[in-house]
CSV table of C-alpha atoms and ligand atoms in Angstrom, one decimal:
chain,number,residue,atom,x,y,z
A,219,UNK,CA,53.3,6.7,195.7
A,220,UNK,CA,51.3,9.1,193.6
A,221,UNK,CA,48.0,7.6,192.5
A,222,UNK,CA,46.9,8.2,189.0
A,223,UNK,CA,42.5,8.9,189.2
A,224,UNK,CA,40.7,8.7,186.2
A,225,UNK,CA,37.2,10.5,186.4
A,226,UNK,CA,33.9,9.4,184.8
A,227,UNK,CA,31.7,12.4,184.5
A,228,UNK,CA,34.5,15.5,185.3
A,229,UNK,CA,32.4,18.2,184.5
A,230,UNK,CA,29.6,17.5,186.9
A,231,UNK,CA,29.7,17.9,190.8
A,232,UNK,CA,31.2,15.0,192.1
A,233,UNK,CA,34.0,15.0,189.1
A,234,UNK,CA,34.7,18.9,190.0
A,235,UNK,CA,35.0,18.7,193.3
A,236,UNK,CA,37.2,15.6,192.7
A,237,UNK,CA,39.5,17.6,190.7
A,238,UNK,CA,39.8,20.0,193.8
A,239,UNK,CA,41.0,17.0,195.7
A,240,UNK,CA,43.4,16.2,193.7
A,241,UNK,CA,44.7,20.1,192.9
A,242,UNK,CA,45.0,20.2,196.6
A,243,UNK,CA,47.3,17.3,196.7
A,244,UNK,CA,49.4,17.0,193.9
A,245,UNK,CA,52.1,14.9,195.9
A,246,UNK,CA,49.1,12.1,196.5
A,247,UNK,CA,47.0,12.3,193.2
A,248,UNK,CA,47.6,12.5,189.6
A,249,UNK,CA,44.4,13.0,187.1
A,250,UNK,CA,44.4,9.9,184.5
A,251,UNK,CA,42.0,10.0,181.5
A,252,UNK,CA,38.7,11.7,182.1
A,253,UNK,CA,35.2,11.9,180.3
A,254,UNK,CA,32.5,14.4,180.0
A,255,UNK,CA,29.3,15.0,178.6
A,256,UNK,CA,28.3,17.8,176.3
A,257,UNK,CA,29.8,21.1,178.7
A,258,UNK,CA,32.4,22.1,177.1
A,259,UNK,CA,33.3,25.1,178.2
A,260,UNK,CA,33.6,23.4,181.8
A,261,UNK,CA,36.0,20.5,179.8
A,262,UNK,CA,38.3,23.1,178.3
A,263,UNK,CA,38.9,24.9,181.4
A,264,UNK,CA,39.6,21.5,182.9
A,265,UNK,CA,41.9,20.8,179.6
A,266,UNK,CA,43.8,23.6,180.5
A,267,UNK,CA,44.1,23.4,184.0
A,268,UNK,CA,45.1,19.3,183.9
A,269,UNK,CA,46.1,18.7,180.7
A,270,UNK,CA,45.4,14.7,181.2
A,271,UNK,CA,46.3,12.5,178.4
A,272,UNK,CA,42.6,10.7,177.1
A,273,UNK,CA,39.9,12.5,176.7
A,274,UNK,CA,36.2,11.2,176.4
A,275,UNK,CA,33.2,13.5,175.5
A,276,UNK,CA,29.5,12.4,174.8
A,277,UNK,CA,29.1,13.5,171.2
A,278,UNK,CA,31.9,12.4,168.0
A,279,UNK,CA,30.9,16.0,166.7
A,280,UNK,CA,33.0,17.5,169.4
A,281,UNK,CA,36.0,15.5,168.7
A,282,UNK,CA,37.5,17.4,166.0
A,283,UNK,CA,37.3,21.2,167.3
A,284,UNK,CA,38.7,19.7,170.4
A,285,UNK,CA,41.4,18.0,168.6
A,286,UNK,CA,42.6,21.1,166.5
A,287,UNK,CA,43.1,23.2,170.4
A,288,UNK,CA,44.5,20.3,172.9
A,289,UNK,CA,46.3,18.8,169.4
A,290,UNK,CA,48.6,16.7,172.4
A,291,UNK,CA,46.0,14.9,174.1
A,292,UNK,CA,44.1,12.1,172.7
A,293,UNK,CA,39.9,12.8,172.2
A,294,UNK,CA,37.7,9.7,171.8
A,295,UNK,CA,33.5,9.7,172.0
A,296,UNK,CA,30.8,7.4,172.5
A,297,UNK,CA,30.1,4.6,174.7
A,298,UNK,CA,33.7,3.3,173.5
A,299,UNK,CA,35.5,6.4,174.3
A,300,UNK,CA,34.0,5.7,178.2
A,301,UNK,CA,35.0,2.3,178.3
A,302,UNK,CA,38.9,3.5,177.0
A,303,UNK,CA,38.5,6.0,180.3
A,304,UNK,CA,37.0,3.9,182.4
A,305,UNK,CA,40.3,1.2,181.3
A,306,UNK,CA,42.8,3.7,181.0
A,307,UNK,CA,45.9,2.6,183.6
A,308,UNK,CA,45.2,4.0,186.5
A,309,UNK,CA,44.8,2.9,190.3
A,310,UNK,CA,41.3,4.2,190.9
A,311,UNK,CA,38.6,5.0,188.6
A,312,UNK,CA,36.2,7.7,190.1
A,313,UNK,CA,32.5,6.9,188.3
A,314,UNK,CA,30.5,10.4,189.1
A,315,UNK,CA,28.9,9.7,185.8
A,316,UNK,CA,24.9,10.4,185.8
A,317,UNK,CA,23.4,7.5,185.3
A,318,UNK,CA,23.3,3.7,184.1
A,319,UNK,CA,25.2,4.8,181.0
A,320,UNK,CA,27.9,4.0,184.2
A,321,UNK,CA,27.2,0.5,183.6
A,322,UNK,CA,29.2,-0.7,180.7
A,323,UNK,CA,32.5,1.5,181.8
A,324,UNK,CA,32.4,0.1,185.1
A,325,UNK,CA,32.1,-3.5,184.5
A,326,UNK,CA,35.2,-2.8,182.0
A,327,UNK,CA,37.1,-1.2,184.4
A,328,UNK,CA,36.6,-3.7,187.0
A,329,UNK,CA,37.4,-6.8,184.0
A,330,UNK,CA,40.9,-4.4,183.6
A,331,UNK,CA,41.1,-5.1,188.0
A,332,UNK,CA,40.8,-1.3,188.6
A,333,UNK,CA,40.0,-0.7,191.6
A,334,UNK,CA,36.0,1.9,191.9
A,335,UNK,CA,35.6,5.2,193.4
A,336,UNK,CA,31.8,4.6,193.6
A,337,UNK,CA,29.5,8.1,192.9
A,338,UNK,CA,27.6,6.5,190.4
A,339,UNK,CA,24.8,4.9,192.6
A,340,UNK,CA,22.6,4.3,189.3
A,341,UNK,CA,24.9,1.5,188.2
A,342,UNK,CA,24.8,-1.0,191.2
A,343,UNK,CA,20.8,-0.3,191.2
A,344,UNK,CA,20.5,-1.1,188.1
A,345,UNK,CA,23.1,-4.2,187.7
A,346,UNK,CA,24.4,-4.4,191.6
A,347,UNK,CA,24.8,-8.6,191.8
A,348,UNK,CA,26.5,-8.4,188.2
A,349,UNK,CA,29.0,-5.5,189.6
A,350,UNK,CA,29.7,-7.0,192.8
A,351,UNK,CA,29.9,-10.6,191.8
A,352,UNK,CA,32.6,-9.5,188.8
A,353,UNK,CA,34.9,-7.0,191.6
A,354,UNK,CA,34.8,-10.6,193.8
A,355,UNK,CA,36.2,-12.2,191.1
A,356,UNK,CA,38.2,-9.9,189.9
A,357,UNK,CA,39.1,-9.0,193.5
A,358,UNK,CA,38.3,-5.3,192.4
A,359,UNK,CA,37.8,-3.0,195.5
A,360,UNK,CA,34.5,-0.9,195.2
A,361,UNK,CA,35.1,2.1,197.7
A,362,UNK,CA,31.5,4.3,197.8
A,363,UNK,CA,32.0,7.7,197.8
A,364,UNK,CA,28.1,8.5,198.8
A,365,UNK,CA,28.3,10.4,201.5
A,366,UNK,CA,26.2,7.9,203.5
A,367,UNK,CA,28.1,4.7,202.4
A,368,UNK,CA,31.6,6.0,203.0
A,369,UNK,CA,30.4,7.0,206.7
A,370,UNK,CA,29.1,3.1,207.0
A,371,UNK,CA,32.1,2.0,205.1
A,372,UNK,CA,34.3,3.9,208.1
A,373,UNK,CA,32.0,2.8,210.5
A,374,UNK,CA,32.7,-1.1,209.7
A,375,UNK,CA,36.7,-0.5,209.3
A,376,UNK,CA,38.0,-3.3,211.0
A,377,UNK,CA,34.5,-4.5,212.4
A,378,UNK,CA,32.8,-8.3,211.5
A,379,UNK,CA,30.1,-8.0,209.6
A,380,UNK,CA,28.3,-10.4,211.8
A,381,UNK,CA,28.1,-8.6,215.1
A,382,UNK,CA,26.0,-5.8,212.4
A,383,UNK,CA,22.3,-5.5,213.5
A,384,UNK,CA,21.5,-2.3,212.0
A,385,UNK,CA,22.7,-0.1,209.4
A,386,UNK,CA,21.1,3.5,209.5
A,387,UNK,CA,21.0,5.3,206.6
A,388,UNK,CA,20.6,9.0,207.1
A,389,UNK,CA,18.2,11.4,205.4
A,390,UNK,CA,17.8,15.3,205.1
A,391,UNK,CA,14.3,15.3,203.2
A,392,UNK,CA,15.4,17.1,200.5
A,393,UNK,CA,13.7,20.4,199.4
A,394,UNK,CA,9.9,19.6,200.1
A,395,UNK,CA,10.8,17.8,203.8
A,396,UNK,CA,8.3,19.7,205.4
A,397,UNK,CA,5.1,19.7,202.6
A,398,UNK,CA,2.4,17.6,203.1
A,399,UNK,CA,1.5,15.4,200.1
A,400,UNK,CA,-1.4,18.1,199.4
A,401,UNK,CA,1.2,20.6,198.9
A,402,UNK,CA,3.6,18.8,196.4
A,403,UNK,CA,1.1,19.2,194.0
A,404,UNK,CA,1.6,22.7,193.0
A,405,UNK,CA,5.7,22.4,193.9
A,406,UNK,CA,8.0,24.0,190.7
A,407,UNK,CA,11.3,22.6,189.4
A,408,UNK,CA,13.1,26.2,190.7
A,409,UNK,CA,12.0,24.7,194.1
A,410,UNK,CA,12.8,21.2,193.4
A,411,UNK,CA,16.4,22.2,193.1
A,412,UNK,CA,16.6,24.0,196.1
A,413,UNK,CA,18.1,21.8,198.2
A,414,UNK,CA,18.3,22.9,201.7
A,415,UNK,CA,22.0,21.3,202.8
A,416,UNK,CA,23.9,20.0,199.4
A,417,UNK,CA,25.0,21.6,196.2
A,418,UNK,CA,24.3,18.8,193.5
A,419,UNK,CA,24.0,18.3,190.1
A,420,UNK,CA,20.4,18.6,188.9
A,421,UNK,CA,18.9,14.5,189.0
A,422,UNK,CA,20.5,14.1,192.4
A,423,UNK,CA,18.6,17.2,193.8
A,424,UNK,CA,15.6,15.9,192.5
A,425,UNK,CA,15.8,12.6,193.2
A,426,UNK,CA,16.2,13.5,197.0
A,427,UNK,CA,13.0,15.8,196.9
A,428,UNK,CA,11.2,12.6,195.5
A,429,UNK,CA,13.2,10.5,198.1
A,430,UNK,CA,14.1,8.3,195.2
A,431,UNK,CA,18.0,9.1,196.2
A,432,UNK,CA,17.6,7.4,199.6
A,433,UNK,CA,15.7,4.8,198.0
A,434,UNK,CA,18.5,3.9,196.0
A,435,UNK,CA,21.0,4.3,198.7
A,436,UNK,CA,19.1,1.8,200.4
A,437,UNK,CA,19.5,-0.9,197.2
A,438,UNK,CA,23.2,0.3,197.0
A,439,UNK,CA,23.9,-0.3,201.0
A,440,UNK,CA,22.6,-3.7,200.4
A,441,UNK,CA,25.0,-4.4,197.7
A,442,UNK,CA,27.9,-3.4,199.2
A,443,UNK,CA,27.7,-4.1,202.8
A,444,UNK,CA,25.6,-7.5,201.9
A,445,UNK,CA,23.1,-7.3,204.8
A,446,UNK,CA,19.1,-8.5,205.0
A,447,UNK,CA,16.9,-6.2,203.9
A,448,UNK,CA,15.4,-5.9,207.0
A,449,UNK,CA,18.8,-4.4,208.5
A,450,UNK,CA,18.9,-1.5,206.5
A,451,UNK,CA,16.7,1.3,208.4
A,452,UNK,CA,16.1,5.1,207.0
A,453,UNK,CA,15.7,7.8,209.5
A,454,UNK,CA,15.0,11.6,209.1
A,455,UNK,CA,18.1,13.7,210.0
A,456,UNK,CA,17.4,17.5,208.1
A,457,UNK,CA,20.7,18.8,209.6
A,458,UNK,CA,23.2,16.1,207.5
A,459,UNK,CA,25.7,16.1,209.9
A,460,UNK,CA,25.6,12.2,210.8
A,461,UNK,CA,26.4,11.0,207.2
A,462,UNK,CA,24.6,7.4,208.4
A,463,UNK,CA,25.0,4.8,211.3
A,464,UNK,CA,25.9,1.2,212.5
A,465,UNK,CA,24.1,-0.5,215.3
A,466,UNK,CA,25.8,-3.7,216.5
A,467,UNK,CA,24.1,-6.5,218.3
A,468,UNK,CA,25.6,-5.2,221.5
A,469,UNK,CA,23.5,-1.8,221.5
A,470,UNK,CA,26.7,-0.3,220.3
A,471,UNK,CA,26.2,2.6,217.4
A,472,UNK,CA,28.5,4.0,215.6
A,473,UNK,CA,28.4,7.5,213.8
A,474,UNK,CA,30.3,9.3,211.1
A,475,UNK,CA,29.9,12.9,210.9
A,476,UNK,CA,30.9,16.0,209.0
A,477,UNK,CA,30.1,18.8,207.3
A,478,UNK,CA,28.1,18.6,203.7
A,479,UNK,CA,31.2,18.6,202.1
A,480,UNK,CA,31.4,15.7,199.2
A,481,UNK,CA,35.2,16.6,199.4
A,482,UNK,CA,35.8,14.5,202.5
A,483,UNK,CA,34.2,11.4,201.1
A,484,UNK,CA,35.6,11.8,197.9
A,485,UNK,CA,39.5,12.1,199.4
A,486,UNK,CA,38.5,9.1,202.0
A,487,UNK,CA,37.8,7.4,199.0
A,488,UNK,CA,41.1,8.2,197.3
A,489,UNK,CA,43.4,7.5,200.5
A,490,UNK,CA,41.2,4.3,201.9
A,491,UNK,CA,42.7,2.9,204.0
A,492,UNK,CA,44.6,5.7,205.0
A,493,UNK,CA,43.8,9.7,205.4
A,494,UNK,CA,44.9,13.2,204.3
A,495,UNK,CA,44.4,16.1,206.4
A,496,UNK,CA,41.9,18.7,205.0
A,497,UNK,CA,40.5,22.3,205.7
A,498,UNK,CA,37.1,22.1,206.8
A,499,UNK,CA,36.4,20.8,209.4
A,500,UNK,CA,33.0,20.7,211.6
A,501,UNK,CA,33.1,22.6,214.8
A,502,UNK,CA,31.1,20.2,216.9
A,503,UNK,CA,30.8,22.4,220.1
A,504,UNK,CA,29.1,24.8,217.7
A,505,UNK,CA,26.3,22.4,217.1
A,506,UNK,CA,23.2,23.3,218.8
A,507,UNK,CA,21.2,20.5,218.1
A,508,UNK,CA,20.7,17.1,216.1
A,509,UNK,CA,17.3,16.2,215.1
A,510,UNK,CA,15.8,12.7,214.0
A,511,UNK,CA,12.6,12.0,212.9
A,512,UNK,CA,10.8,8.3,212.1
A,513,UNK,CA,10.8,7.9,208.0
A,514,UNK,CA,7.1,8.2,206.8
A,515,UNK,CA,6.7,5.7,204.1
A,516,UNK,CA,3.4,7.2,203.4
A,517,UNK,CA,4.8,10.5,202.6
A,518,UNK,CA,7.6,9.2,201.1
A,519,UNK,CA,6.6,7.1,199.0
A,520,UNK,CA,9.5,6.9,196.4
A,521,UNK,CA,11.4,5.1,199.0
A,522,UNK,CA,9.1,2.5,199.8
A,523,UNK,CA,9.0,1.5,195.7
A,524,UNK,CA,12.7,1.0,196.2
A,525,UNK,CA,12.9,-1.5,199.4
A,526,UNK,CA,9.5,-3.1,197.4
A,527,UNK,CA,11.7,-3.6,194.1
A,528,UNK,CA,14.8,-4.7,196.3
A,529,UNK,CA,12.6,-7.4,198.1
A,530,UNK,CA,11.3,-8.5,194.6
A,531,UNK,CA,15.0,-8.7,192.9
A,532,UNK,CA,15.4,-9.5,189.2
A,533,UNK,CA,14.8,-6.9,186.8
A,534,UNK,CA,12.6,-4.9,188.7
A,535,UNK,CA,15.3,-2.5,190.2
A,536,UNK,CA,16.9,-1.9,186.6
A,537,UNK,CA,13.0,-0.9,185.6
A,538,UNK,CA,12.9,1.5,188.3
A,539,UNK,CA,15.9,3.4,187.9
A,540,UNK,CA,15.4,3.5,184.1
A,541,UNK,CA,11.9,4.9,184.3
A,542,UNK,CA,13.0,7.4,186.9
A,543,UNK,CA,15.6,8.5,184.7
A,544,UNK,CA,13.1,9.3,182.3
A,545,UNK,CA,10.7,11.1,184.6
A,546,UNK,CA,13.2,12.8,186.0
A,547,UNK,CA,14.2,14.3,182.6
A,548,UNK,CA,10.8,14.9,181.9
A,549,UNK,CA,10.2,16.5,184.7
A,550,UNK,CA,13.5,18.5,184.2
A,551,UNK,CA,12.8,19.6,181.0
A,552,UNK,CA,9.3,21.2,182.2
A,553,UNK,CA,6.8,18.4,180.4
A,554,UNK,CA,5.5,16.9,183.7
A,555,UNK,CA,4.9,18.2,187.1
A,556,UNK,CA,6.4,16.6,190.7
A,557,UNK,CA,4.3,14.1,191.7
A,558,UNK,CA,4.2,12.8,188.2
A,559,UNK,CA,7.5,11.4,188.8
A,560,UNK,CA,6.5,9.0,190.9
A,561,UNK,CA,3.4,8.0,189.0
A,562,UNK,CA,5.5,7.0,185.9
A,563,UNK,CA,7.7,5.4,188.0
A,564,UNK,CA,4.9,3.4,190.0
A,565,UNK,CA,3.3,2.4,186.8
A,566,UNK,CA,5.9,1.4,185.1
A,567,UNK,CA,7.2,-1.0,188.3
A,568,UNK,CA,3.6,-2.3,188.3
A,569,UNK,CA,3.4,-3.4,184.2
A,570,UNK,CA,6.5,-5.0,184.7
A,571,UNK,CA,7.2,-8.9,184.5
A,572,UNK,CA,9.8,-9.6,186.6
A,573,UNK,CA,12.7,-12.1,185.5
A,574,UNK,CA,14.9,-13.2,188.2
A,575,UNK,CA,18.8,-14.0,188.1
A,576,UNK,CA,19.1,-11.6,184.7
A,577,UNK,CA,22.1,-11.4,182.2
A,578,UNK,CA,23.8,-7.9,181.9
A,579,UNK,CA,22.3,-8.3,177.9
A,580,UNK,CA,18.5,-8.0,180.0
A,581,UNK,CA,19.3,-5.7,182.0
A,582,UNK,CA,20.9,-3.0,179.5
A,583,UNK,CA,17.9,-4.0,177.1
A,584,UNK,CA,15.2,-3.3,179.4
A,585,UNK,CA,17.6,-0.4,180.4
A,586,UNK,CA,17.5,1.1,177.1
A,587,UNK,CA,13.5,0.3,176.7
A,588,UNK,CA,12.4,1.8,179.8
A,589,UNK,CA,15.2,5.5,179.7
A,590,UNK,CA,13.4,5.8,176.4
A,591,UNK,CA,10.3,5.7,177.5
A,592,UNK,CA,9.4,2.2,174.8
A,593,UNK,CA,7.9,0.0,177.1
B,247,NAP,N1,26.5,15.5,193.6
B,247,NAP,C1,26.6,14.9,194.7
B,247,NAP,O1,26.8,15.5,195.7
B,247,NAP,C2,26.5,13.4,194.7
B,247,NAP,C3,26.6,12.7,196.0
B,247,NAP,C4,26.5,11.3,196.0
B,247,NAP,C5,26.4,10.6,194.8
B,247,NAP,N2,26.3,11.3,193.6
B,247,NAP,C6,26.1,10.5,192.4
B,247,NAP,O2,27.2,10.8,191.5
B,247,NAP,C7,26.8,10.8,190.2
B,247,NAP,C8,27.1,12.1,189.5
B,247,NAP,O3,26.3,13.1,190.2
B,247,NAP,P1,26.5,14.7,190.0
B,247,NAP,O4,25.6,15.3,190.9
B,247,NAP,O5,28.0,14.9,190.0
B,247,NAP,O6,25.9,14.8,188.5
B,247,NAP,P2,26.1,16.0,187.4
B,247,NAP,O7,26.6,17.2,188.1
B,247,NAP,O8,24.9,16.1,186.6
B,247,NAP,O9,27.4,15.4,186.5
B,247,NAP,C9,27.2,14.3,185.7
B,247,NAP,C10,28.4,14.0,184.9
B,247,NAP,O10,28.1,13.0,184.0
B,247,NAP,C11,28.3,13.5,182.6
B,247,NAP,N3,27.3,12.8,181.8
B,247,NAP,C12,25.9,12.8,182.0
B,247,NAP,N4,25.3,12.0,181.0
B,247,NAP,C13,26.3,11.6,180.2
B,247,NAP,C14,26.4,10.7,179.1
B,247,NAP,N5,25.2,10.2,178.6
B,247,NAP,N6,27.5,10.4,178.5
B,247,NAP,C15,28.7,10.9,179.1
B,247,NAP,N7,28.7,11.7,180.2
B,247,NAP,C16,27.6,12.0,180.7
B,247,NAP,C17,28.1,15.0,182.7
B,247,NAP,O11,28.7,15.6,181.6
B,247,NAP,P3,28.3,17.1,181.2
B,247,NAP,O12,27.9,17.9,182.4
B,247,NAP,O13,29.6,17.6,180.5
B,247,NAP,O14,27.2,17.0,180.2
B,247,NAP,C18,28.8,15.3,184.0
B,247,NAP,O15,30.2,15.2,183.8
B,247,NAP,C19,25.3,10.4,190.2
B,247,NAP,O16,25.2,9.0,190.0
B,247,NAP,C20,24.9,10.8,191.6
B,247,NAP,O17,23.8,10.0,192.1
B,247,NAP,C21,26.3,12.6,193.6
């Protein structure tokens, strides 16, 4: 059977290299409707290369230039035009969206029983017992395509969640791994997106150099594996070749490696529960070594605001990806330096009242307050 994918966010990194997946096997995969932001160019290329049948961009302005050159293929816009992609009739819906603008588009797809190709970690940080309570009812599959949660996703084929003790989630450091706090100070943004083992898009890369991205991987891991908090361990790893780990409670671990190559998860996401063969594969006996280091909390402190705001629940996760979202843009667009990142994000998490058991109207309200900066 060929699978029809519809794509949240093609123009960015994950979408791209999704599109490469399914170029490479067009007797498996068939692009559905796609969206994409405000890059064009990078749309019309993909226009002409796919030619899919719904079209979604960011801004209604677009629509009609669009219109008059792909005059076959439908255009829409706008938070509506996502939630027509997101529903579009497909078998999978890949979300490499940036963002909790996610949100709404998944939670439709998911009420249309489509099964989730998971990239946009953003949305189950922000709303993760609302998504994964409506894919149980709906009995909606949500695969992750993180690199980290489809190796613990392949770890736990066919294991019982019970005999889990551990899950450990992998880390490279990001670009500043080896500054001291002192020296983060007087980092620049050319050096923030330097990352020293993945090719990203730009929030990712930053968010890793601020250890945010684990941070949220953490929050996410707890969502969809459903273990305690106190199961889900971090550990340094700068070569990010073991994607992330199981322990089980007979001393048992289990590993998933590969190359840093979002390819692989994104196609293991695609055939789950089968695979595809694929050209790339890592030469173990060439490894030299695998190095591991404790996860400094102290240093990193990013990631200890995200276990804090996972112990606490409610609204406070939502608050913390929303004002990180706005740092990070800050920070992106040159009006704040590194460190402040965290500061904004810190203070923000500390003003906050926390209401437990929130509705999704909360949640994209204090969304929309917080992404704005309007506190
Ligand atoms: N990159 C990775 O290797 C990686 C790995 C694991 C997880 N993820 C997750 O996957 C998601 C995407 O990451 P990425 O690195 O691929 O990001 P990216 O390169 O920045 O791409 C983001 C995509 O979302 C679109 N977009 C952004 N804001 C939008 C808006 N307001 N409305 C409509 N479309 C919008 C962008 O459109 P335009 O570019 O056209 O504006 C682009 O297509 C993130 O949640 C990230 O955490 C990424």
């Amino acid at each position: 059977m060929i699978k029809t994918i519809s794509v949240l966010g093609v123009t960015g990194s994950i979408g791209t290299q999704a599109l490469d997946v399914i170029k490479n096997n067009p007797e498996h995969f068939k692009l559905g409707a796609i969206s994409a932001g405000r890059n064009l160019i990078k749309l019309e290329e993909i226009l002409a290369d796919f030619n899919p049948p719904l079209v979604s961009v960011q801004d209604d302005s677009a629509v009609k230039e669009l219109k008059s050159r792909f005059p076959h293929i439908e255009f829409m816009s706008g938070d509506e035009g996502l939630i027509s992609v997101a529903t579009y009739d497909s078998n999978l819906l890949l979300t490499a969206i940036l963002g909790s603008v996610g949100l709404k588009p998944t939670l439709a797809a998911i009420d249309a029983g489509i099964d989730i190709a998971l990239a946009n970690k953003e949305t189950l940080v922000a709303a993760g017992e609302i998504v994964m309570n409506r894919a149980r009812e709906k009995n909606v599959q949500i695969i992750p395509v993180d690199s980290e949660h489809s190796a613990l996703f392949q770890c736990l084929k066919g294991e019982n969640e019970k005999e889990i003790s551990n899950i450990i989630i992998t880390a490279s450091g990001g670009s500043f791994r080896d500054l001291s706090r002192e020296e983060l100070g007087s980092v620049t943004l050319e050096d923030a997106l330097n990352h020293p083992n993945w090719s990203m898009g730009q929030k990712i890369t930053i968010d890793s150099a601020t250890m945010m991205n684990k941070g949220f991987e953490v929050i996410e891991a707890k969502h969809l594996f459903d273990v305690e908090i106190s199961q889900i361990k971090t550990l340094l790893h700068k070569e990010s070749i073991i994607h992330s780990m199981v322990e089980f409670i007979d001393n048992s671990i289990m590993a998933q490696l590969g190359n840093s190559d979002m390819r692989t998860a994104i196609q293991y996401a695609f055939t789950h529960p089968e695979r595809l063969h694929k050209n790339n594969p890592l030469s173990v006996s060439e490894l030299s070594q695998l190095n591991f280091k404790p996860m400094d909390f102290d240093r990193f402190k990013m990631l200890k605001f995200a276990y804090d705001a996972l112990e606490a629940g409610g609204t406070l996760p939502t608050v913390m990806n929303a004002a990180n979202e706005y740092a990070v843009g800050e920070f992106l667009g040159g009006r704040i330096k590194f460190l402040e990142i965290e500061e904004i994000v810190e203070s923000r998490m500390m003003q906050h009242e926390n209401i437990q058991n929130p509705d999704l109207e909360t949640i994209l309200s204090l969304d929309a307050r917080y992404k704005s900066n309007m506190r």
